[in-house]
């Protein structure tokens, strides 16, 4: 075609391209390149037609990838040439809801600086307005009911835009051009204050926040309706207020998160590295685990016995306004406990009336608003380790971002695990992990699971043909899957799912060395696994090595009482427990005798290769913690003790350990059985250290060094025997910063390629992604 000729192209763009300012940006981009045509949202993505000179269209398409707005994630662009129509203008057309609806949905994003500046400017019409937003920020996932993403299909449909907001919405030069949640004090949502026992009177936003500031200063607890659900707030510097919140929430020791107004103030109460500051200020605004400074004004009850505190910054204009008013009212920077608005172990509350019913015994006052939350989303939790962000809880700011699997078009439901449950749907090659749902241990959380499945299935228009689930028959998620009719059921071993999830994040194919260390997961031999070295791909795995099993006495009681597991390790290492040691103080003499008898007679015990229980045992052996009030508590204390010593310059040598057995496969055959990683020599040496009066910190540090050395030793053996050099580290134990960083540095130093979780948690919150990846691969290999 000769230069200057006109052509027309139709583009279909898939990815996160709805609700992120993409159409307004495309409108302006097309005008910049002097192109005619249109852009529209559809249930199958964003469709664009552009007409003009070929070089201008090429430049337009190139700019789509290189210059897209910050929230846009383009997965692919399908392009076809069509007949020119002679159009001379470019337009944003009304959305098309026809067709088989599938569009990726963006997560909720924190308020941008431009919106916050407006709320701080007395001359701006959005001064003190808690719900300011634009195309670059604000609510998305929590308010979207269906696609295409347009105001009538969100909970903002209940608010008709005023003339000023409508002008912004229709102005291509305005950053609120086609911003679906656009609102202002005249036409948008409003805050509502209810203090039980006081008459309800209409108050301005500032009056409400001033009253809240006074309540918090007086040690009261306030239920605050945030972006994805209610939060419970109190002054984090008042011990009595924090302890009262613990009593009401029935949460004895599990750490609370705090919110502070600025990153600079965060750095005054905790140590904040440059990468941690970057995550604190990121558009996701997660809770970031930070080491607390000595002399911090925070009450000890915020995170009792734990040197780390979860810290977050305001994520919405309403939070930013609250901290401005607190600063004015209190004359100082504020730190608030800001924890999930729920009774412990139940889902976060979202509705105004529901909050006043379910939180009535927890809160002294309620700050509601009248924008409905369609999808409840808790705060995300992040830890910065080994040079990157590691998600501990994936929710607000991250969900429901997809992971591209590229493993066929199957539509699958993966129901996840029992603890830290998430579910995952697949469609069009994408995995769509849900937000954190919680532990499936009560009716309320199971109902949240069912609610999320119904809403995600509708939002992404997924109709599963198969359901993937854990092997454990006692998991409520497994029971739910087994009751589903008309779907192919795909059971997936727990630790295989851990490794497959890590592989899926990184797009790995072929076999890898999978190190899956966690608390418990049912193995294919019906025993408890948890310290596994797998040669794995999506279709299967060989169990190359494991932690040498020890007996868990008393089932779940062994998890709540680490001293029981410590007794098991003592008897396993020594045959007889010498009297007079600190281990005699673990429990009453009668309870010690009962557990010792159970272990010797193998009554009410089960063999377990669990790395998580090894952490518990050592924490109890050295006197850190004999019982726990929440999962991982003993291991956290062990890590904290080790960190005390490892902060110094002196490296510590590992304790001895052994590898027993032979996992070398015969020619063209399966492995002959797992190699046992034997830590009995370590236990005996720990007892010797205790007898010599070695500090807890020194023992804890050597323990961590031993685990790193042992993992590296097994990986070297697997490389030598199997020719594998890619290592995936997964499972809840790898939330431990010392273990993860030590393994990453050691293994990479020895020439391994090491992969860790970044998109989903290493804990059981990532299980559903692994189940989904395995199921898609199995269905591609055997569609029947």
Short mmCIF file of C-alpha atoms in Angstrom, two decimals, residues 410-619:
data_model
loop_
_atom_site.label_atom_id
_atom_site.label_comp_id
_atom_site.label_asym_id
_atom_site.label_seq_id
_atom_site.Cartn_x
_atom_site.Cartn_y
_atom_site.Cartn_z
CA UNK A 410 -9.98 -25.80 30.69
CA UNK A 411 -12.35 -24.25 33.21
CA UNK A 412 -11.43 -25.64 36.61
CA UNK A 413 -12.27 -24.96 40.23
CA UNK A 414 -9.52 -25.61 42.78
CA UNK A 415 -10.81 -25.49 46.36
CA UNK A 416 -7.53 -25.08 48.24
CA UNK A 417 -6.61 -26.33 51.69
CA UNK A 418 -8.12 -26.11 55.16
CA UNK A 419 -6.05 -23.31 56.66
CA UNK A 420 -5.47 -19.92 55.02
CA UNK A 421 -7.91 -21.06 52.38
CA UNK A 422 -8.20 -19.55 48.94
CA UNK A 423 -9.99 -20.91 45.92
CA UNK A 424 -8.87 -20.61 42.31
CA UNK A 425 -10.78 -20.63 39.02
CA UNK A 426 -9.29 -20.98 35.55
CA UNK A 427 -10.42 -19.72 32.20
CA UNK A 428 -8.78 -18.96 28.87
CA UNK A 429 -5.36 -20.01 30.15
CA UNK A 430 -5.52 -17.82 33.28
CA UNK A 431 -5.59 -18.86 36.90
CA UNK A 432 -7.70 -16.55 39.04
CA UNK A 433 -6.80 -17.01 42.72
CA UNK A 434 -9.29 -15.55 45.16
CA UNK A 435 -8.56 -13.27 48.06
CA UNK A 436 -7.65 -14.78 51.44
CA UNK A 437 -10.74 -16.51 52.85
CA UNK A 438 -9.47 -17.79 56.21
CA UNK A 439 -9.37 -21.13 57.99
CA UNK A 440 -12.26 -23.41 56.99
CA UNK A 441 -13.08 -24.37 60.54
CA UNK A 442 -16.55 -22.87 61.04
CA UNK A 443 -19.81 -22.32 59.20
CA UNK A 444 -19.19 -18.59 58.70
CA UNK A 445 -15.93 -19.11 56.81
CA UNK A 446 -17.41 -21.92 54.74
CA UNK A 447 -20.26 -19.58 53.83
CA UNK A 448 -17.68 -16.95 52.79
CA UNK A 449 -16.01 -19.61 50.63
CA UNK A 450 -19.33 -20.40 48.94
CA UNK A 451 -20.16 -16.70 48.53
CA UNK A 452 -16.77 -16.01 46.93
CA UNK A 453 -17.12 -18.97 44.57
CA UNK A 454 -20.55 -17.80 43.46
CA UNK A 455 -19.41 -14.21 42.93
CA UNK A 456 -16.14 -15.05 41.16
CA UNK A 457 -17.90 -17.58 38.92
CA UNK A 458 -20.37 -14.89 37.94
CA UNK A 459 -17.78 -12.13 37.57
CA UNK A 460 -15.45 -14.20 35.38
CA UNK A 461 -18.23 -16.29 33.83
CA UNK A 462 -16.53 -19.57 34.66
CA UNK A 463 -18.40 -22.88 34.42
CA UNK A 464 -16.01 -25.51 35.81
CA UNK A 465 -15.91 -28.97 34.31
CA UNK A 466 -13.51 -30.29 36.97
CA UNK A 467 -12.76 -29.64 40.63
CA UNK A 468 -9.30 -30.13 42.17
CA UNK A 469 -8.99 -30.78 45.89
CA UNK A 470 -6.61 -31.93 48.62
CA UNK A 471 -6.22 -35.61 49.55
CA UNK A 472 -7.25 -34.99 53.16
CA UNK A 473 -10.85 -36.22 53.63
CA UNK A 474 -11.30 -34.12 56.76
CA UNK A 475 -10.77 -30.77 55.03
CA UNK A 476 -14.05 -28.89 54.54
CA UNK A 477 -12.75 -27.87 51.11
CA UNK A 478 -12.33 -31.55 50.16
CA UNK A 479 -15.78 -32.40 51.46
CA UNK A 480 -17.23 -29.48 49.49
CA UNK A 481 -15.55 -30.73 46.29
CA UNK A 482 -16.74 -34.28 46.78
CA UNK A 483 -20.35 -33.08 47.04
CA UNK A 484 -20.22 -31.27 43.69
CA UNK A 485 -22.12 -33.20 41.05
CA UNK A 486 -21.31 -33.47 37.38
CA UNK A 487 -17.66 -32.41 37.71
CA UNK A 488 -14.56 -34.52 37.24
CA UNK A 489 -12.81 -34.71 40.62
CA UNK A 490 -9.02 -34.40 40.65
CA UNK A 491 -7.33 -35.16 44.01
CA UNK A 492 -3.97 -33.41 44.43
CA UNK A 493 -1.36 -34.20 47.07
CA UNK A 494 -0.78 -31.19 49.32
CA UNK A 495 2.98 -30.72 48.82
CA UNK A 496 2.78 -31.42 45.10
CA UNK A 497 0.32 -28.48 44.97
CA UNK A 498 2.78 -26.27 46.86
CA UNK A 499 5.51 -26.91 44.29
CA UNK A 500 3.17 -26.66 41.30
CA UNK A 501 2.00 -23.26 42.55
CA UNK A 502 5.57 -21.97 42.63
CA UNK A 503 6.21 -23.42 39.18
CA UNK A 504 3.05 -21.79 37.81
CA UNK A 505 4.05 -18.36 39.09
CA UNK A 506 7.32 -18.57 37.17
CA UNK A 507 5.97 -20.32 34.06
CA UNK A 508 8.23 -23.34 34.61
CA UNK A 509 7.81 -26.55 32.63
CA UNK A 510 9.58 -29.86 33.09
CA UNK A 511 10.80 -31.40 36.34
CA UNK A 512 12.15 -29.37 39.22
CA UNK A 513 13.55 -29.99 42.67
CA UNK A 514 10.64 -29.12 44.93
CA UNK A 515 11.37 -28.40 48.59
CA UNK A 516 7.99 -28.27 50.36
CA UNK A 517 8.31 -27.60 54.08
CA UNK A 518 5.25 -26.85 56.17
CA UNK A 519 3.23 -28.03 59.15
CA UNK A 520 1.12 -30.91 57.92
CA UNK A 521 -0.31 -32.34 54.73
CA UNK A 522 -1.69 -35.79 54.04
CA UNK A 523 0.69 -37.94 52.02
CA UNK A 524 -0.11 -40.59 49.45
CA UNK A 525 0.78 -43.20 52.11
CA UNK A 526 -1.86 -41.75 54.49
CA UNK A 527 0.77 -40.43 56.92
CA UNK A 528 1.51 -36.81 57.71
CA UNK A 529 4.06 -35.18 55.40
CA UNK A 530 5.65 -31.79 55.80
CA UNK A 531 9.39 -31.93 55.14
CA UNK A 532 9.46 -33.02 51.50
CA UNK A 533 11.96 -33.06 48.65
CA UNK A 534 10.10 -33.85 45.44
CA UNK A 535 11.26 -34.38 41.88
CA UNK A 536 8.11 -32.86 40.42
CA UNK A 537 6.34 -31.59 37.34
CA UNK A 538 2.64 -30.84 36.91
CA UNK A 539 1.70 -34.41 36.06
CA UNK A 540 3.31 -36.06 39.06
CA UNK A 541 6.21 -36.33 41.47
CA UNK A 542 8.70 -38.70 43.06
CA UNK A 543 9.37 -38.34 46.77
CA UNK A 544 13.16 -38.21 46.71
CA UNK A 545 13.72 -37.37 50.38
CA UNK A 546 11.88 -36.40 53.54
CA UNK A 547 12.55 -35.48 57.12
CA UNK A 548 12.94 -38.72 59.06
CA UNK A 549 9.44 -39.26 60.53
CA UNK A 550 8.76 -38.97 64.24
CA UNK A 551 5.53 -39.73 66.08
CA UNK A 552 2.98 -36.97 66.71
CA UNK A 553 1.14 -37.75 69.94
CA UNK A 554 -2.48 -36.71 70.34
CA UNK A 555 -3.30 -35.42 66.87
CA UNK A 556 -4.15 -31.69 66.76
CA UNK A 557 -3.16 -31.30 70.42
CA UNK A 558 0.43 -31.82 69.30
CA UNK A 559 0.13 -28.68 67.17
CA UNK A 560 -1.21 -26.59 70.07
CA UNK A 561 1.29 -28.03 72.57
CA UNK A 562 4.79 -28.16 71.04
CA UNK A 563 6.16 -29.83 74.17
CA UNK A 564 4.46 -33.06 73.04
CA UNK A 565 6.48 -33.06 69.81
CA UNK A 566 9.61 -32.17 71.79
CA UNK A 567 9.11 -35.28 73.92
CA UNK A 568 8.81 -37.32 70.74
CA UNK A 569 12.08 -35.94 69.37
CA UNK A 570 13.77 -36.58 72.72
CA UNK A 571 12.66 -40.22 72.86
CA UNK A 572 13.56 -40.70 69.20
CA UNK A 573 17.07 -39.29 69.69
CA UNK A 574 17.87 -40.78 73.11
CA UNK A 575 15.58 -43.77 73.63
CA UNK A 576 15.40 -42.70 77.29
CA UNK A 577 14.97 -39.15 78.52
CA UNK A 578 17.47 -38.28 81.25
CA UNK A 579 15.83 -36.78 84.35
CA UNK A 580 16.63 -33.35 85.73
CA UNK A 581 16.82 -31.38 82.49
CA UNK A 582 14.74 -28.36 81.46
CA UNK A 583 12.52 -30.71 79.48
CA UNK A 584 11.07 -31.89 82.81
CA UNK A 585 9.45 -28.45 83.16
CA UNK A 586 7.48 -28.67 79.89
CA UNK A 587 4.27 -29.86 81.60
CA UNK A 588 3.10 -31.52 84.81
CA UNK A 589 4.79 -34.83 85.73
CA UNK A 590 1.53 -36.70 85.13
CA UNK A 591 1.04 -35.27 81.63
CA UNK A 592 4.67 -36.02 80.78
CA UNK A 593 4.20 -39.65 81.84
CA UNK A 594 1.04 -39.98 79.76
CA UNK A 595 2.64 -38.61 76.59
CA UNK A 596 5.83 -40.65 77.08
CA UNK A 597 3.71 -43.80 77.43
CA UNK A 598 1.70 -42.95 74.30
CA UNK A 599 4.94 -42.52 72.37
CA UNK A 600 6.58 -45.72 73.63
CA UNK A 601 3.46 -47.78 72.97
CA UNK A 602 2.60 -45.91 69.74
CA UNK A 603 -0.94 -45.27 70.97
CA UNK A 604 -2.90 -42.37 69.44
CA UNK A 605 0.14 -41.31 67.47
CA UNK A 606 0.85 -40.85 63.77
CA UNK A 607 4.22 -40.73 61.96
CA UNK A 608 5.00 -37.30 60.56
CA UNK A 609 7.83 -35.89 58.47
CA UNK A 610 6.76 -32.35 59.33
CA UNK A 611 9.32 -29.53 59.25
CA UNK A 612 6.87 -27.27 61.06
CA UNK A 613 6.71 -29.66 63.99
CA UNK A 614 10.52 -29.76 64.09
CA UNK A 615 10.51 -25.99 64.62
CA UNK A 616 7.95 -26.43 67.40
CA UNK A 617 10.00 -29.18 69.06
CA UNK A 618 13.21 -27.16 69.14
CA UNK A 619 11.39 -24.05 70.41
#
